[in-house]
Backbone as JSON Lines, residues from 0, in Angstrom:
{"i":0,"aa":"X","n":[0.84,-1.18,0.0],"ca":[0.0,0.0,0.0],"c":[0.89,1.24,0.0]}
{"i":1,"aa":"X","n":[0.6,2.17,-0.84],"ca":[1.37,3.4,-0.9],"c":[0.55,4.47,-1.54]}
{"i":2,"aa":"X","n":[1.18,5.56,-1.8],"ca":[0.51,6.64,-2.49],"c":[0.21,7.81,-1.59]}
{"i":3,"aa":"X","n":[-0.57,8.71,-2.11],"ca":[-0.9,9.97,-1.46],"c":[-2.39,10.05,-1.24]}
{"i":4,"aa":"X","n":[-2.78,10.45,-0.04],"ca":[-4.19,10.7,0.22],"c":[-4.37,12.2,0.33]}
{"i":5,"aa":"X","n":[-5.24,12.76,-0.48],"ca":[-5.48,14.19,-0.45],"c":[-6.89,14.48,0.02]}
{"i":6,"aa":"X","n":[-7.04,15.54,0.77],"ca":[-8.36,15.92,1.27],"c":[-8.82,17.15,0.52]}
{"i":7,"aa":"X","n":[-9.97,17.06,-0.06],"ca":[-10.6,18.16,-0.76],"c":[-11.12,19.15,0.29]}
{"i":8,"aa":"X","n":[-10.67,20.41,0.24],"ca":[-11.05,21.4,1.25],"c":[-12.56,21.61,1.3]}
{"i":9,"aa":"X","n":[-13.22,21.55,0.16],"ca":[-14.67,21.76,0.12],"c":[-15.43,20.57,0.71]}
{"i":10,"aa":"X","n":[-14.82,19.42,0.68],"ca":[-15.45,18.2,1.18],"c":[-14.46,17.51,2.12]}
{"i":11,"aa":"X","n":[-14.32,18.05,3.3],"ca":[-13.27,17.62,4.23],"c":[-13.34,16.13,4.56]}
{"i":12,"aa":"X","n":[-14.47,15.5,4.38],"ca":[-14.6,14.08,4.68],"c":[-14.19,13.22,3.49]}
{"i":13,"aa":"X","n":[-13.99,13.82,2.35],"ca":[-13.63,13.09,1.13],"c":[-12.12,12.96,1.01]}
{"i":14,"aa":"X","n":[-11.61,11.76,1.0],"ca":[-10.17,11.51,0.87],"c":[-9.92,10.9,-0.5]}
{"i":15,"aa":"X","n":[-8.89,11.4,-1.16],"ca":[-8.54,10.92,-2.49],"c":[-7.18,10.23,-2.39]}
{"i":16,"aa":"X","n":[-7.09,9.02,-2.91],"ca":[-5.82,8.28,-2.89],"c":[-5.22,8.3,-4.29]}
{"i":17,"aa":"X","n":[-3.92,8.55,-4.35],"ca":[-3.19,8.56,-5.61],"c":[-2.16,7.45,-5.59]}
{"i":18,"aa":"X","n":[-1.92,6.79,-6.74],"ca":[-0.92,5.72,-6.79],"c":[0.5,6.26,-6.52]}
{"i":19,"aa":"X","n":[1.34,5.42,-5.99],"ca":[2.7,5.79,-5.64],"c":[3.47,6.42,-6.81]}
{"i":20,"aa":"X","n":[3.4,5.89,-8.05],"ca":[4.13,6.54,-9.15],"c":[3.69,7.99,-9.37]}
{"i":21,"aa":"X","n":[2.41,8.27,-9.17],"ca":[1.91,9.64,-9.32],"c":[2.53,10.53,-8.25]}
{"i":22,"aa":"X","n":[2.58,10.05,-7.03],"ca":[3.17,10.81,-5.93],"c":[4.64,11.09,-6.22]}
{"i":23,"aa":"X","n":[5.36,10.08,-6.67],"ca":[6.78,10.25,-6.98],"c":[6.99,11.31,-8.07]}
{"i":24,"aa":"X","n":[6.13,11.31,-9.07],"ca":[6.24,12.31,-10.14],"c":[5.93,13.71,-9.61]}
{"i":25,"aa":"X","n":[4.91,13.84,-8.78],"ca":[4.58,15.14,-8.2],"c":[5.73,15.66,-7.33]}
{"i":26,"aa":"X","n":[6.36,14.78,-6.58],"ca":[7.53,15.17,-5.77],"c":[8.69,15.58,-6.68]}
{"i":27,"aa":"X","n":[8.96,14.78,-7.69],"ca":[10.1,15.02,-8.58],"c":[9.98,16.37,-9.29]}
{"i":28,"aa":"X","n":[8.78,16.73,-9.7],"ca":[8.56,17.98,-10.43],"c":[8.3,19.16,-9.51]}
{"i":29,"aa":"X","n":[8.25,18.93,-8.2],"ca":[8.13,20.03,-7.25],"c":[6.72,20.53,-7.02]}
{"i":30,"aa":"X","n":[5.71,19.74,-7.4],"ca":[4.32,20.15,-7.19],"c":[3.87,19.93,-5.75]}
{"i":31,"aa":"X","n":[4.48,18.95,-5.08],"ca":[4.19,18.68,-3.67],"c":[5.51,18.5,-2.94]}
{"i":32,"aa":"X","n":[5.46,18.57,-1.61],"ca":[6.63,18.31,-0.78],"c":[6.18,17.57,0.47]}
{"i":33,"aa":"X","n":[7.09,16.79,1.04],"ca":[6.76,16.06,2.26],"c":[6.67,17.02,3.43]}
{"i":34,"aa":"X","n":[5.62,16.85,4.21],"ca":[5.45,17.66,5.41],"c":[5.85,16.84,6.63]}
{"i":35,"aa":"X","n":[5.33,15.62,6.71],"ca":[5.66,14.71,7.81],"c":[5.92,13.33,7.22]}
{"i":36,"aa":"X","n":[7.18,13.0,7.06],"ca":[7.55,11.73,6.43],"c":[6.96,10.53,7.17]}
{"i":37,"aa":"X","n":[7.03,10.54,8.49],"ca":[6.57,9.39,9.28],"c":[5.09,9.09,9.06]}
{"i":38,"aa":"X","n":[4.29,10.11,8.83],"ca":[2.85,9.91,8.64],"c":[2.44,9.93,7.18]}
{"i":39,"aa":"X","n":[3.38,10.2,6.28],"ca":[3.06,10.24,4.86],"c":[2.22,11.45,4.49]}
{"i":40,"aa":"X","n":[2.49,12.58,5.13],"ca":[1.73,13.81,4.89],"c":[2.5,14.68,3.9]}
{"i":41,"aa":"X","n":[1.8,15.14,2.88],"ca":[2.38,15.99,1.85],"c":[1.59,17.28,1.78]}
{"i":42,"aa":"X","n":[2.22,18.33,1.24],"ca":[1.5,19.58,1.01],"c":[1.86,20.08,-0.38]}
{"i":43,"aa":"X","n":[0.95,20.8,-0.97],"ca":[1.18,21.37,-2.3],"c":[2.12,22.57,-2.15]}
{"i":44,"aa":"X","n":[3.0,22.73,-3.13],"ca":[3.94,23.86,-3.13],"c":[3.33,25.02,-3.92]}
{"i":45,"aa":"X","n":[3.98,26.16,-3.88],"ca":[3.51,27.3,-4.69],"c":[3.53,26.94,-6.17]}
{"i":46,"aa":"X","n":[4.54,26.19,-6.58],"ca":[4.64,25.72,-7.97],"c":[3.41,24.86,-8.31]}
{"i":47,"aa":"X","n":[3.03,23.99,-7.39],"ca":[1.85,23.14,-7.6],"c":[0.56,23.95,-7.66]}
{"i":48,"aa":"X","n":[0.45,24.97,-6.83],"ca":[-0.75,25.84,-6.85],"c":[-0.86,26.58,-8.19]}
{"i":49,"aa":"X","n":[0.27,27.08,-8.68],"ca":[0.25,27.77,-9.99],"c":[-0.17,26.8,-11.1]}
{"i":50,"aa":"X","n":[0.31,25.58,-11.02],"ca":[-0.05,24.58,-12.03],"c":[-1.54,24.28,-11.97]}
{"i":51,"aa":"X","n":[-2.09,24.15,-10.77],"ca":[-3.53,23.89,-10.64],"c":[-4.37,25.04,-11.17]}
{"i":52,"aa":"X","n":[-3.87,26.24,-11.05],"ca":[-4.62,27.41,-11.5],"c":[-4.79,27.43,-13.02]}
{"i":53,"aa":"X","n":[-3.87,26.82,-13.76],"ca":[-3.96,26.86,-15.23],"c":[-4.53,25.57,-15.83]}
{"i":54,"aa":"X","n":[-4.72,24.55,-15.01],"ca":[-5.29,23.31,-15.54],"c":[-6.76,23.48,-15.85]}
{"i":55,"aa":"X","n":[-7.23,22.88,-16.94],"ca":[-8.65,22.95,-17.25],"c":[-9.46,22.12,-16.24]}
{"i":56,"aa":"X","n":[-10.64,22.58,-15.93],"ca":[-11.52,21.82,-15.0],"c":[-12.07,20.61,-15.73]}
{"i":57,"aa":"X","n":[-12.13,19.49,-15.03],"ca":[-12.63,18.25,-15.63],"c":[-14.08,18.06,-15.29]}
């Protein structure tokens, strides 16, 4: 079991899991960074926020 669990701010009870390769790519490109390694907590970086701002809505 691995990957990233993200919480949607608008739906705080909704947790999204991402596969480990996706997490590794987001880390490698600087879109996220580790906040607490022991708990597997990540946070979006300013670079990641700028990228989200230009992505088309699905």
